[in-house]
Amino acid sequence: MTTWPVQGLAYGGDYNPEQWPREVWDEDMRLMRKAGVTLVSVGIFSWALLEPKEGLFEFDWLDQLLDLLHSHGIAADLGTPTASPPAWFMAAYPDARVVSRDGTVMGFGSRGMASHSHPAYQEAATRIASELARRYVTHPAVAMWHVHNEFGVPVGEDYSPAAVTAFRAWLQGRYQDLDALNDAWGTAFWSQRYEDWEHIGAPAVAPSVVNPAQRLDFARFTDHQLRQRFIAERDAIRAHTLAAGVDQPITTNFMANATLTTDLFAWAREVDIVSNDHYLTAADPEGEIGLALAADLTRSVGGGAPWMLMEHSTSAVNWQERNVAKRPGEMARNSLAHVARGSDSVLFFQWRAGRKGAEKFHSAMLPHAGESSRVFREVCELGARLGQLGEVQGSRVHAQVAILWDTESFWAQDLEWRPTVDHRHQERIRAFYERLWRDGVTVDFVHPGQDLSAYRLVVAPALYLLRTEHATHLEDYVASGGTLLVSFFSGIVDEHDAIHPGGFGAPLARVLGLTVEEFLPLREHATGTVRFGDAVLEGDVWQEDLALAGAEVRGTYLTGPGAAIPGKTGAAITRHTWGAGHGWYVSTRLHGEHLAAVMDEVYADAGILPPRPAPGLEVVTRHGEDASFVFAINHSDHDHQLAVSGTDVTSGVSADSHTIHAGEVAVIRTPVSREGGDGTHAAARASHPLA
Ligand code: GAL
């Protein structure tokens, strides 16, 4: 059981005092106290200051900083600075520079830069991690460790000579002999056969499309390489925490859903606490849905355990095309939405806005406008609010619906030369997630190999790469009473990106009662229609010619290439009974209300009554030992009533119904609910009707 680094919910952010004169640090302490800050991440980009020359360590400034934090009762999440190798390192080891897929050798003067596969980088990174741990595991300010920063960005795939050498070694470990590799990669195609391991390279830009199985393996290798770097630094720190007998969790900050370079289900097994960074996409007018998705994914990869929001922003970021400032109240809504979905911290990038460098236009807890600014006022209000929510720490979110998430499927699916460029895996994940979010249904993301028995409904949006054993797992889930909803381009290839024999979707043929005879992608901007009961649904991008083998037709193509195929029913949407459950299939791309019509029938099969909150109202429940906490977040500009019996944790008012004011968040403490997950089934709905 991991010790939580601070009492209650942690509040604070990245703190970079090395960018400021010493007198500013005292001012920082005063203002952190005022804001209710309890935890700051330090040292993340400080390598050049901590080791100004190779092997020469200077810790005085960090000693002073940690002492100062401790004297003000603020805990430190101590970073290893390995995401930013110093100038001396790059000068001494020029061949450690990262090379991009198109062959560009990356320069100095930014961050990232070093190849994770280069032995000198590996050695230097492990050494600085170890030296930091040797010195600081016994420091009373240090509550936890933050390894590196966002593995996978800005350095993900690396095509440097060191990476190519490491890739060959990794392939030898994976395949043992070249025949096995040639077979897995299908190298009989285009004369790609290898007779010598030394001839194999990284899948760099080539005259035409590169072998997709090679690219898929390179994605796996990249994930593996990065993970090994985390493990090496973690173990260097752990050797010292174990020797000192201290319990300091070690994490690294993920970027759930924002970068797909890393397979977070595998990473989550390696960290003591899952932590995540999330930034709104300004171009997305409903950023709260993307936020909820990232938060649910973060919780899910960690198996539901409390996690940490390691970074988000108080207002605008600086790296998007149009950096939209958060409106009054939005920062609190965002923060509490993460908490509602299982985060036990609210941390920001960064504490004080920097005057110099590439991020000077990024918002901060303490903006350039200073203590009297709106943002700082809201930061103080949020700190006070989180202080009242301490008892939420450790409570959990329950879900009855799962969306399948397999990072390998992402890696394989979005490569070149697929049936249409208009289909992206993430788009389908978001479309189904969005539908469930609007219906008020809480979702877990689940790997297809995981136990599914807790879920009434499992959704598989475009699960392109599907291992046969995972398909069998899905069959068993349905046979024992589950409801499975599969959308097009699922079950197409195996782990080597080779088409499954037996027709498209063959591994799912038994559970769905069909295979796909032919994909029928639509021309750009074209749409097609489906008759579904009394409704006519509109879809775009994709249709199919289905080969039915037992499935019941619930929707038929009216227009588009799927309609009027001689001798065919034009089946578009199907339902199949398999054992005690049902397998649904949707063969076109539906959105919004058109998808809602199908989901209603699927919910009915799954025995789910979605709570359907008022538009703009987001309601999620966390369940603790002694109480449950209903978080109601009002994203709309008018008040809503929430009929739930309990006590508003902030106002202390007990009532059977609470007004959730426009733009505000309420947290209602209710008696512990043993049965209801999120109010998605009949029993829970009665006590959870939303106005
Ligand atoms: C994060 C990164 C931080 C900072 C932030 C700005 O991805 O970890 O160091 O750059 O972005 O939004």
XYZ file of C-alpha atoms and ligand atoms in Angstrom:
703
model
C 0.000 0.000 0.000
C 1.575 3.255 -1.142
C 1.828 6.066 1.382
C 0.146 9.224 0.101
C 2.816 11.952 0.025
C 0.815 14.580 1.931
C -2.226 14.745 4.179
C -5.445 14.999 2.149
C -5.481 16.218 -1.441
C -2.136 17.578 -2.609
C -2.067 21.138 -3.991
C 0.738 22.962 -5.770
C 2.791 22.610 -8.917
C 6.156 22.652 -10.656
C 8.458 25.077 -8.891
C 11.565 26.434 -10.642
C 13.189 28.828 -8.123
C 16.580 28.354 -9.773
C 15.279 30.754 -12.426
C 14.876 33.500 -9.815
C 17.062 35.508 -7.391
C 17.168 34.160 -3.844
C 14.991 36.937 -2.345
C 12.099 35.882 -4.568
C 12.092 32.473 -2.842
C 10.943 34.056 0.441
C 8.136 35.802 -1.373
C 7.232 32.469 -2.957
C 6.969 30.844 0.485
C 4.638 33.568 1.750
C 2.393 33.297 -1.280
C 2.422 29.496 -1.322
C 1.213 29.553 2.266
C -1.471 32.030 1.312
C -2.606 29.792 -1.555
C -2.670 26.622 0.544
C 0.125 24.899 -1.393
C 1.204 21.584 0.142
C 3.407 19.962 -2.527
C 5.777 21.294 -5.190
C 7.818 19.462 -7.843
C 11.397 20.695 -7.916
C 14.553 20.015 -9.895
C 12.847 18.660 -13.006
C 14.975 20.673 -15.452
C 17.982 21.470 -13.237
C 20.648 19.083 -14.486
C 23.124 21.788 -15.570
C 22.915 23.400 -12.125
C 23.176 20.144 -10.205
C 26.062 18.748 -12.273
C 27.774 21.734 -13.930
C 30.633 19.544 -15.156
C 30.653 15.823 -15.738
C 30.885 14.111 -12.349
C 30.967 17.397 -10.362
C 27.848 17.810 -8.244
C 26.629 21.057 -6.652
C 23.771 20.592 -4.272
C 23.988 23.699 -2.094
C 21.149 25.546 -3.739
C 18.894 22.488 -3.555
C 19.816 21.969 0.109
C 18.723 25.534 0.815
C 15.550 25.172 -1.185
C 14.449 21.936 0.477
C 15.222 23.389 3.924
C 13.169 26.449 3.097
C 10.223 24.405 1.858
C 10.351 22.222 4.934
C 10.432 25.189 7.271
C 7.186 26.360 5.641
C 5.518 22.978 5.850
C 5.589 22.366 2.093
C 6.559 18.937 0.821
C 8.777 18.308 -2.193
C 8.251 15.973 -5.108
C 11.903 15.746 -6.100
C 12.533 15.431 -9.823
C 15.390 13.775 -11.623
C 16.553 16.263 -14.274
C 17.197 13.729 -17.004
C 14.801 15.195 -19.582
C 17.243 18.041 -20.116
C 20.869 16.963 -20.546
C 23.395 19.819 -20.081
C 25.553 21.400 -22.771
C 28.660 19.553 -21.534
C 26.933 16.232 -22.109
C 25.896 16.993 -25.677
C 29.365 18.395 -26.440
C 31.117 15.339 -25.027
C 28.787 12.853 -26.722
C 27.637 14.372 -30.021
C 26.613 10.943 -31.279
C 24.015 10.821 -28.468
C 21.886 13.336 -30.353
C 18.417 12.146 -31.295
C 17.694 11.579 -34.978
C 14.176 12.011 -36.314
C 12.487 9.668 -38.743
C 13.438 11.864 -41.675
C 17.096 11.854 -40.610
C 17.293 15.276 -38.939
C 19.894 15.333 -36.162
C 18.431 17.262 -33.221
C 20.354 20.260 -31.883
C 20.987 21.635 -28.376
C 19.253 24.613 -26.731
C 15.905 22.987 -26.076
C 15.020 19.974 -23.934
C 15.024 16.287 -24.755
C 17.923 16.001 -27.192
C 19.621 12.839 -25.923
C 19.061 9.334 -27.244
C 17.633 7.046 -24.574
C 19.560 4.233 -26.221
C 22.984 5.854 -25.970
C 25.123 4.196 -23.268
C 26.639 7.522 -22.137
C 23.196 9.047 -21.624
C 21.993 5.959 -19.809
C 24.975 6.064 -17.490
C 24.795 9.804 -16.841
C 21.041 9.719 -16.184
C 21.242 6.849 -13.734
C 24.184 8.510 -11.989
C 22.453 11.849 -11.360
C 19.315 10.032 -10.162
C 21.408 7.991 -7.777
C 23.369 11.006 -6.480
C 20.165 12.924 -5.804
C 18.684 9.999 -3.941
C 21.875 9.402 -1.951
C 21.765 12.976 -0.722
C 18.046 13.569 -0.243
C 16.128 10.426 0.741
C 16.520 11.419 4.361
C 15.603 15.073 3.853
C 12.336 15.738 5.713
C 10.899 17.836 2.852
C 11.142 15.010 0.326
C 7.811 13.205 0.130
C 8.098 11.570 -3.274
C 10.164 11.266 -6.462
C 9.406 12.403 -9.989
C 11.551 10.586 -12.548
C 12.339 12.444 -15.791
C 9.479 14.319 -17.433
C 6.785 12.974 -19.730
C 8.610 9.996 -21.228
C 7.658 9.881 -24.893
C 7.855 13.626 -25.554
C 9.695 15.435 -26.940
C 11.825 12.332 -27.520
C 9.794 9.357 -28.599
C 10.925 7.444 -31.639
C 14.647 7.904 -32.128
C 16.450 6.866 -35.321
C 20.010 7.551 -34.103
C 22.789 4.965 -34.574
C 22.533 4.012 -30.884
C 18.808 3.381 -31.267
C 19.338 1.233 -34.374
C 21.889 -0.923 -32.511
C 19.520 -1.299 -29.574
C 16.605 -2.091 -31.903
C 18.557 -4.987 -33.438
C 19.353 -6.379 -29.998
C 15.704 -6.036 -28.976
C 14.592 -7.842 -32.140
C 17.051 -10.674 -31.492
C 15.586 -11.050 -28.028
C 12.069 -11.070 -29.418
C 12.489 -13.386 -32.410
C 15.623 -15.418 -31.614
C 16.169 -16.307 -35.256
C 15.918 -14.377 -38.490
C 13.420 -16.743 -40.083
C 10.948 -15.937 -37.353
C 11.457 -12.205 -37.936
C 11.151 -12.587 -41.707
C 7.935 -14.500 -41.222
C 6.473 -12.041 -38.698
C 7.300 -9.033 -40.870
C 6.165 -10.693 -44.081
C 9.449 -9.833 -45.776
C 8.643 -11.973 -48.814
C 6.737 -8.841 -49.850
C 8.735 -6.322 -51.952
C 11.941 -8.323 -51.550
C 12.559 -7.246 -47.971
C 14.004 -10.533 -46.721
C 16.913 -10.258 -44.246
C 19.878 -12.638 -44.143
C 21.841 -10.739 -41.479
C 20.714 -8.949 -38.297
C 23.124 -6.128 -39.127
C 21.104 -5.300 -42.217
C 18.028 -4.396 -40.217
C 17.490 -0.703 -39.565
C 14.932 1.522 -37.896
C 11.932 2.173 -40.173
C 13.196 5.559 -41.341
C 11.619 7.502 -44.173
C 12.001 5.471 -47.393
C 10.989 5.964 -51.022
C 7.623 4.361 -50.379
C 5.666 3.061 -47.423
C 7.782 1.145 -44.916
C 6.878 -2.358 -43.763
C 4.020 -1.857 -41.258
C 5.072 -4.814 -39.068
C 8.530 -3.259 -38.769
C 6.988 0.042 -37.771
C 4.775 -1.674 -35.220
C 7.776 -3.427 -33.702
C 9.685 -0.140 -33.659
C 6.821 1.426 -31.705
C 7.011 -1.480 -29.235
C 10.773 -1.108 -29.012
C 10.493 2.645 -28.395
C 8.029 2.078 -25.573
C 10.300 -0.596 -24.124
C 13.420 1.588 -24.329
C 11.741 4.500 -22.597
C 10.324 2.224 -19.913
C 13.742 0.733 -19.249
C 15.057 4.257 -18.660
C 12.309 4.871 -16.129
C 13.034 1.561 -14.422
C 16.774 2.257 -14.266
C 16.277 5.656 -12.601
C 13.558 4.307 -10.337
C 15.765 1.477 -9.157
C 18.691 3.843 -8.593
C 16.448 5.889 -6.285
C 14.852 2.860 -4.687
C 18.204 1.450 -3.662
C 18.598 4.520 -1.429
C 15.016 4.713 -0.124
C 15.209 1.035 0.841
C 18.607 1.467 2.512
C 17.294 4.467 4.464
C 14.032 2.699 5.302
C 11.894 5.574 4.005
C 8.606 5.253 2.187
C 8.747 7.735 -0.697
C 6.644 6.827 -3.729
C 8.300 7.092 -7.134
C 6.365 8.228 -10.176
C 6.780 9.710 -13.630
C 4.219 11.992 -15.224
C 2.159 10.388 -18.002
C 0.334 12.199 -20.783
C -2.695 9.959 -21.058
C -4.284 10.171 -24.473
C -2.095 13.107 -25.531
C 0.892 11.024 -26.555
C 0.487 7.417 -27.553
C 4.196 6.618 -27.591
C 3.940 4.765 -24.313
C 1.724 1.838 -23.372
C 0.405 3.191 -20.103
C -1.090 -0.087 -18.897
C 2.458 -1.472 -18.847
C 3.924 1.711 -17.350
C 1.378 1.873 -14.562
C 2.698 -1.444 -13.243
C 6.117 0.156 -12.737
C 5.197 3.325 -10.825
C 4.193 3.581 -7.168
C 1.572 6.234 -7.930
C 0.151 6.918 -11.377
C 0.426 10.606 -12.258
C -0.729 12.507 -15.303
C -0.382 15.857 -17.063
C -3.390 17.265 -18.850
C -3.800 20.359 -20.978
C -7.043 21.437 -22.611
C -7.062 21.591 -26.384
C -8.139 25.170 -26.981
C -9.574 24.337 -30.393
C -11.977 21.855 -28.762
C -15.020 23.813 -27.593
C -15.946 20.969 -25.230
C -12.573 20.479 -23.620
C -14.250 19.108 -20.514
C -15.050 15.896 -22.396
C -11.426 15.393 -23.445
C -10.401 16.153 -19.866
C -12.797 13.544 -18.498
C -11.531 10.977 -20.995
C -7.894 11.585 -20.002
C -8.778 11.410 -16.305
C -10.744 8.170 -16.710
C -7.912 6.660 -18.725
C -5.364 7.673 -16.080
C -7.442 6.106 -13.320
C -8.003 2.992 -15.393
C -4.388 2.251 -16.231
C -3.687 2.312 -12.507
C -6.461 -0.181 -11.814
C -8.695 2.421 -10.139
C -6.229 3.490 -7.437
C -6.066 7.183 -6.497
C -3.779 9.030 -8.907
C -2.154 12.428 -9.126
C -2.880 15.248 -11.505
C 0.763 16.276 -11.811
C 0.341 19.201 -14.199
C -2.407 21.252 -15.754
C -2.724 24.982 -16.330
C -4.362 27.773 -14.370
C -5.215 29.539 -17.626
C -3.702 29.643 -21.139
C -0.767 27.526 -22.279
C 1.792 28.932 -24.719
C 2.310 26.139 -27.243
C -0.978 25.856 -29.101
C -1.881 27.931 -32.136
C -4.388 30.025 -30.219
C -3.803 29.923 -26.496
C -7.213 30.542 -25.034
C -7.304 31.837 -21.448
C -9.551 30.011 -18.989
C -12.649 31.961 -18.038
C -13.380 32.785 -14.378
C -14.280 29.567 -12.562
C -12.985 27.292 -15.313
C -9.761 26.407 -13.513
C -11.726 25.189 -10.487
C -14.117 23.208 -12.681
C -11.205 21.563 -14.470
C -9.384 20.800 -11.236
C -12.393 19.324 -9.483
C -13.346 17.324 -12.572
C -9.981 15.555 -12.278
C -10.602 14.987 -8.568
C -14.099 13.677 -9.321
C -12.537 11.055 -11.590
C -10.032 9.859 -9.026
C -7.175 12.342 -8.769
C -6.040 13.025 -5.219
C -4.014 16.048 -6.212
C -4.357 19.295 -8.110
C -0.947 20.393 -9.345
C -0.058 22.877 -12.015
C 2.657 23.760 -14.410
C 3.861 26.039 -12.816
C 3.996 27.980 -9.563
C 5.455 31.309 -10.746
C 5.305 32.496 -14.377
C 8.822 32.610 -15.824
C 10.272 35.849 -17.209
C 12.712 34.167 -19.550
C 12.770 31.239 -21.910
C 10.286 29.565 -24.217
C 7.458 29.328 -21.699
C 7.158 32.928 -20.560
C 3.640 33.268 -21.978
C 2.426 30.167 -20.120
C -0.011 30.807 -17.286
C 0.984 29.994 -13.713
C -0.465 29.913 -10.213
C 1.269 33.241 -9.660
C 0.981 35.098 -12.976
C 3.139 38.008 -14.134
C 0.282 40.257 -12.916
C 1.065 39.076 -9.370
C -0.790 38.614 -6.131
C -3.714 40.907 -6.954
C -4.593 39.075 -10.180
C -7.831 37.205 -10.788
C -5.918 33.997 -11.408
C -4.059 34.162 -8.079
C -7.309 34.946 -6.269
C -8.904 31.853 -7.804
C -5.787 29.828 -6.964
C -6.197 30.796 -3.281
C -9.914 29.971 -3.347
C -9.206 26.575 -4.879
C -6.523 25.839 -2.281
C -8.996 26.593 0.516
C -11.629 24.436 -1.146
C -9.326 21.455 -1.530
C -8.404 21.818 2.118
C -12.066 21.103 2.939
C -12.117 18.017 0.737
C -9.406 16.054 2.519
C -11.695 13.163 3.362
C -12.176 12.467 -0.349
C -8.578 11.206 -0.493
C -8.461 7.469 -1.079
C -12.081 7.097 -2.258
C -12.701 5.391 -5.575
C -14.765 5.697 -8.728
C -16.824 2.695 -9.870
C -17.889 2.151 -13.458
C -20.192 -0.350 -15.102
C -19.157 0.392 -18.648
C -15.721 -0.165 -20.139
C -14.145 1.027 -23.355
C -11.415 -1.270 -24.643
C -8.023 0.387 -25.029
C -5.021 -1.361 -26.495
C -2.106 0.929 -27.319
C -0.785 -1.609 -29.835
C -3.981 -1.137 -31.783
C -3.283 2.616 -31.945
C 0.265 2.017 -33.123
C -0.841 -0.284 -35.920
C -4.062 1.360 -36.968
C -2.975 4.841 -37.882
C -0.096 3.836 -40.193
C -0.206 4.670 -43.909
C -2.159 2.918 -46.631
C -5.262 2.079 -44.648
C -8.684 1.982 -46.350
C -9.278 5.708 -45.711
C -7.368 8.614 -44.190
C -10.633 9.870 -42.716
C -10.710 7.182 -40.053
C -8.624 7.603 -36.887
C -8.753 5.310 -33.889
C -8.841 8.207 -31.454
C -11.824 9.767 -33.191
C -13.919 6.630 -32.631
C -12.786 6.317 -29.006
C -13.782 9.933 -28.412
C -17.135 9.534 -30.229
C -18.247 6.627 -28.038
C -16.767 8.171 -24.912
C -18.558 11.437 -25.650
C -21.889 9.662 -26.039
C -21.427 7.947 -22.672
C -20.291 11.229 -21.047
C -23.400 13.045 -22.274
C -25.528 10.215 -20.943
C -23.852 10.622 -17.542
C -22.311 7.145 -17.648
C -18.938 6.737 -15.954
C -16.439 4.752 -17.981
C -13.322 2.725 -17.263
C -10.797 2.016 -19.991
C -9.793 -1.611 -20.020
C -7.156 -3.600 -21.849
C -8.770 -6.423 -23.869
C -6.815 -8.995 -21.850
C -8.201 -7.768 -18.519
C -11.035 -9.230 -16.443
C -14.299 -7.778 -17.789
C -16.740 -9.412 -15.414
C -17.427 -6.176 -13.471
C -18.892 -4.474 -16.536
C -22.414 -4.605 -17.899
C -21.289 -3.152 -21.194
C -17.958 -3.277 -23.017
C -17.423 -1.014 -26.043
C -14.754 -1.739 -28.659
C -14.314 1.276 -30.957
C -12.178 0.235 -33.948
C -10.161 -2.432 -32.164
C -8.144 -2.999 -35.344
C -5.333 -5.098 -33.866
C -6.867 -7.934 -31.878
C -4.935 -10.958 -30.689
C -6.844 -14.203 -31.034
C -6.650 -14.880 -27.293
C -8.208 -11.494 -26.583
C -11.032 -12.222 -29.017
C -11.698 -15.468 -27.128
C -11.744 -13.456 -23.925
C -14.414 -11.167 -25.396
C -16.427 -14.194 -26.518
C -16.344 -15.575 -22.984
C -17.418 -12.249 -21.558
C -20.498 -12.184 -23.794
C -21.237 -15.877 -23.293
C -21.510 -15.268 -19.581
C -24.037 -12.466 -20.010
C -22.081 -9.364 -21.014
C -23.036 -6.907 -23.727
C -20.343 -6.092 -26.259
C -20.593 -3.229 -28.745
C -18.068 -3.326 -31.575
C -17.576 -0.626 -34.173
C -16.098 -1.077 -37.649
C -12.428 -1.864 -38.381
C -12.153 -4.246 -35.438
C -10.494 -7.643 -35.251
C -8.694 -7.038 -38.550
C -5.036 -7.907 -37.855
C -2.939 -9.953 -35.461
C 0.043 -8.766 -33.416
C 2.206 -8.583 -36.574
C -0.288 -6.458 -38.494
C -1.162 -9.479 -40.650
C -4.817 -9.877 -41.660
C -6.548 -12.605 -39.680
C -7.471 -15.520 -41.943
C -11.185 -16.089 -42.536
C -12.306 -12.618 -43.602
C -12.181 -9.219 -41.914
C -13.158 -9.505 -38.277
C -12.842 -13.303 -38.277
C -11.779 -13.524 -34.596
C -15.081 -11.868 -33.650
C -17.212 -13.878 -36.094
C -18.735 -16.122 -33.453
C -19.609 -13.439 -30.959
C -20.939 -11.011 -33.590
C -22.470 -13.574 -35.963
C -20.790 -12.041 -39.010
C -17.630 -11.176 -40.864
C -16.946 -8.256 -43.186
C -16.845 -9.108 -46.861
C -15.630 -5.716 -48.070
C -14.882 -2.269 -46.641
C -16.770 0.502 -48.428
C -15.126 3.821 -47.496
C -16.986 6.943 -48.561
C -15.626 9.831 -50.590
C -14.580 12.941 -48.679
C -17.577 14.755 -47.118
C -19.992 12.093 -48.408
C -22.633 10.682 -46.090
C -24.896 7.651 -46.136
C -28.047 6.716 -44.276
C -29.254 3.756 -42.268
C -32.822 2.792 -41.397
C -32.850 1.927 -37.695
C -36.348 1.148 -36.387
C -38.369 4.280 -37.121
C -35.297 6.464 -37.378
C -33.048 7.330 -40.282
C -29.462 7.657 -39.060
C -26.762 9.485 -40.939
C -23.170 8.258 -41.016
C -20.005 9.221 -42.850
C -16.514 7.940 -43.751
C -17.221 4.211 -43.758
C -19.725 1.538 -44.761
C -19.331 -2.200 -45.189
C -20.682 -5.195 -47.018
C -21.349 -7.675 -44.212
C -21.389 -11.464 -44.514
C -23.997 -12.448 -41.941
C -23.615 -15.711 -40.046
C -26.424 -15.618 -37.534
C -26.573 -11.941 -36.572
C -29.961 -10.258 -36.476
C -30.144 -7.159 -38.694
C -31.200 -4.074 -36.727
C -30.246 -1.374 -39.205
C -29.987 -1.408 -43.006
C -28.257 0.936 -45.414
C -30.691 3.195 -47.260
C -28.069 5.179 -49.177
C -24.388 4.796 -49.866
C -22.360 1.878 -51.226
C -23.657 -0.508 -48.529
C -27.192 -0.193 -49.916
C -28.416 -2.164 -52.881
C -25.732 -4.819 -53.136
C -27.412 -7.542 -55.193
C -28.320 -10.545 -53.094
C -27.558 -8.737 -49.813
C -29.754 -7.270 -47.092
C -27.655 -4.107 -46.798
C -27.086 -4.869 -43.122
C -25.454 -1.932 -41.304
C -26.154 -2.492 -37.608
C -26.551 -5.945 -36.097
C -27.167 -7.754 -32.829
C -26.186 -11.331 -32.102
C -27.084 -13.540 -29.185
C -24.088 -15.434 -27.922
C -24.583 -17.550 -24.811
C -26.228 -15.388 -22.181
C -25.167 -12.068 -23.748
C -25.233 -10.029 -26.927
C -22.714 -8.791 -29.449
C -23.650 -5.577 -31.289
C -21.929 -4.352 -34.432
C -22.023 -0.906 -36.061
C -20.475 -0.797 -39.533
C -20.636 2.941 -40.257
C -19.394 6.086 -38.512
C -22.187 7.594 -36.414
C -22.069 10.691 -34.260
C -24.119 12.446 -31.622
C -27.860 11.807 -31.764
C -27.402 9.199 -34.512
C -25.129 7.188 -32.271
C -27.470 7.840 -29.338
C -30.282 5.957 -31.051
C -28.135 2.819 -31.228
C -26.746 3.269 -27.728
C -30.278 3.354 -26.284
C -30.890 -0.193 -27.507
C -27.485 -1.338 -26.364
C -28.067 0.137 -22.876
C -31.352 -1.779 -22.720
C -29.581 -5.071 -23.494
C -26.969 -4.291 -20.859
C -29.592 -3.416 -18.241
C -28.355 0.134 -17.949
C -30.503 3.190 -17.353
C -28.198 6.126 -18.042
C -28.695 9.017 -15.594
C -28.799 11.581 -18.450
C -27.945 14.737 -16.528
C -29.061 18.109 -17.854
C -26.855 19.285 -20.740
C -23.654 20.758 -19.346
C -23.980 19.110 -15.945
C -21.333 16.480 -15.190
C -21.960 14.184 -12.229
C -19.455 11.614 -10.956
C -19.362 9.783 -7.633
C -16.376 8.703 -5.554
C -16.937 6.011 -2.958
C -15.054 5.962 0.325
C -15.156 3.727 3.395
C -17.483 5.987 5.345
C -19.155 8.117 2.727
C -19.665 8.667 -0.957
C -18.989 12.014 -2.624
C -21.116 13.169 -5.522
C -19.248 15.741 -7.617
C -21.571 17.907 -9.695
C -19.821 20.189 -12.159
C -21.973 22.719 -13.940
C -20.310 23.653 -17.234
C -23.388 25.565 -18.392
C -24.394 29.177 -17.857
C -27.551 28.450 -15.891
C -28.312 26.820 -12.555
C -29.342 23.173 -12.243
C -31.006 21.212 -9.458
C -29.404 17.962 -8.375
C -31.736 15.657 -6.474
C -29.358 13.861 -4.205
C -29.708 13.559 -0.461
C -26.640 14.684 1.423
C -24.481 17.500 2.745
C -22.688 20.008 0.589
C -19.097 19.698 1.818
C -18.334 23.386 1.180
C -21.444 25.099 2.536
C -22.335 22.445 5.125
C -25.971 22.570 3.969
C -27.855 19.254 4.149
C -30.731 18.816 1.720
C -32.459 16.342 -0.572
C -31.850 18.552 -3.551
C -29.010 20.988 -4.247
C -28.729 23.938 -6.579
C -25.621 23.687 -8.693
C -25.010 27.263 -9.736
C -23.953 28.166 -13.258
C -20.247 27.479 -13.723
C -19.842 26.086 -10.192
C -18.987 22.736 -8.651
C -20.703 21.125 -5.668
C -19.429 18.130 -3.734
C -22.196 16.361 -1.842
C -21.333 13.936 0.918
C -23.849 11.077 0.968
C -24.116 7.896 3.015
C -21.828 5.266 1.576
C -23.453 3.587 -1.376
C -22.516 -0.070 -1.690
C -24.552 -0.862 -4.767
C -24.464 2.027 -7.149
C -21.501 2.653 -9.315
C -22.387 5.864 -11.009
C -26.166 5.661 -11.092
C -26.255 3.787 -14.359
C -28.561 0.979 -13.395
C -32.108 0.882 -12.236
C -31.415 0.499 -8.523
C -29.089 3.458 -8.368
C -31.174 5.640 -10.594
C -34.010 5.944 -8.111
C -31.762 7.722 -5.625
C -30.005 9.701 -8.267
C -32.540 11.407 -10.522
C -31.015 14.467 -12.048
C -32.988 17.549 -12.844
C 4.260 19.928 -20.065
C 5.670 19.838 -19.526
C 6.011 21.052 -18.690
C 5.620 22.313 -19.408
C 4.165 22.238 -19.784
C 3.652 23.462 -20.471
O 3.996 19.009 -21.076
O 5.823 18.703 -18.737
O 7.385 21.049 -18.394
O 6.400 22.450 -20.545
O 3.974 21.152 -20.639
O 2.278 23.327 -20.787
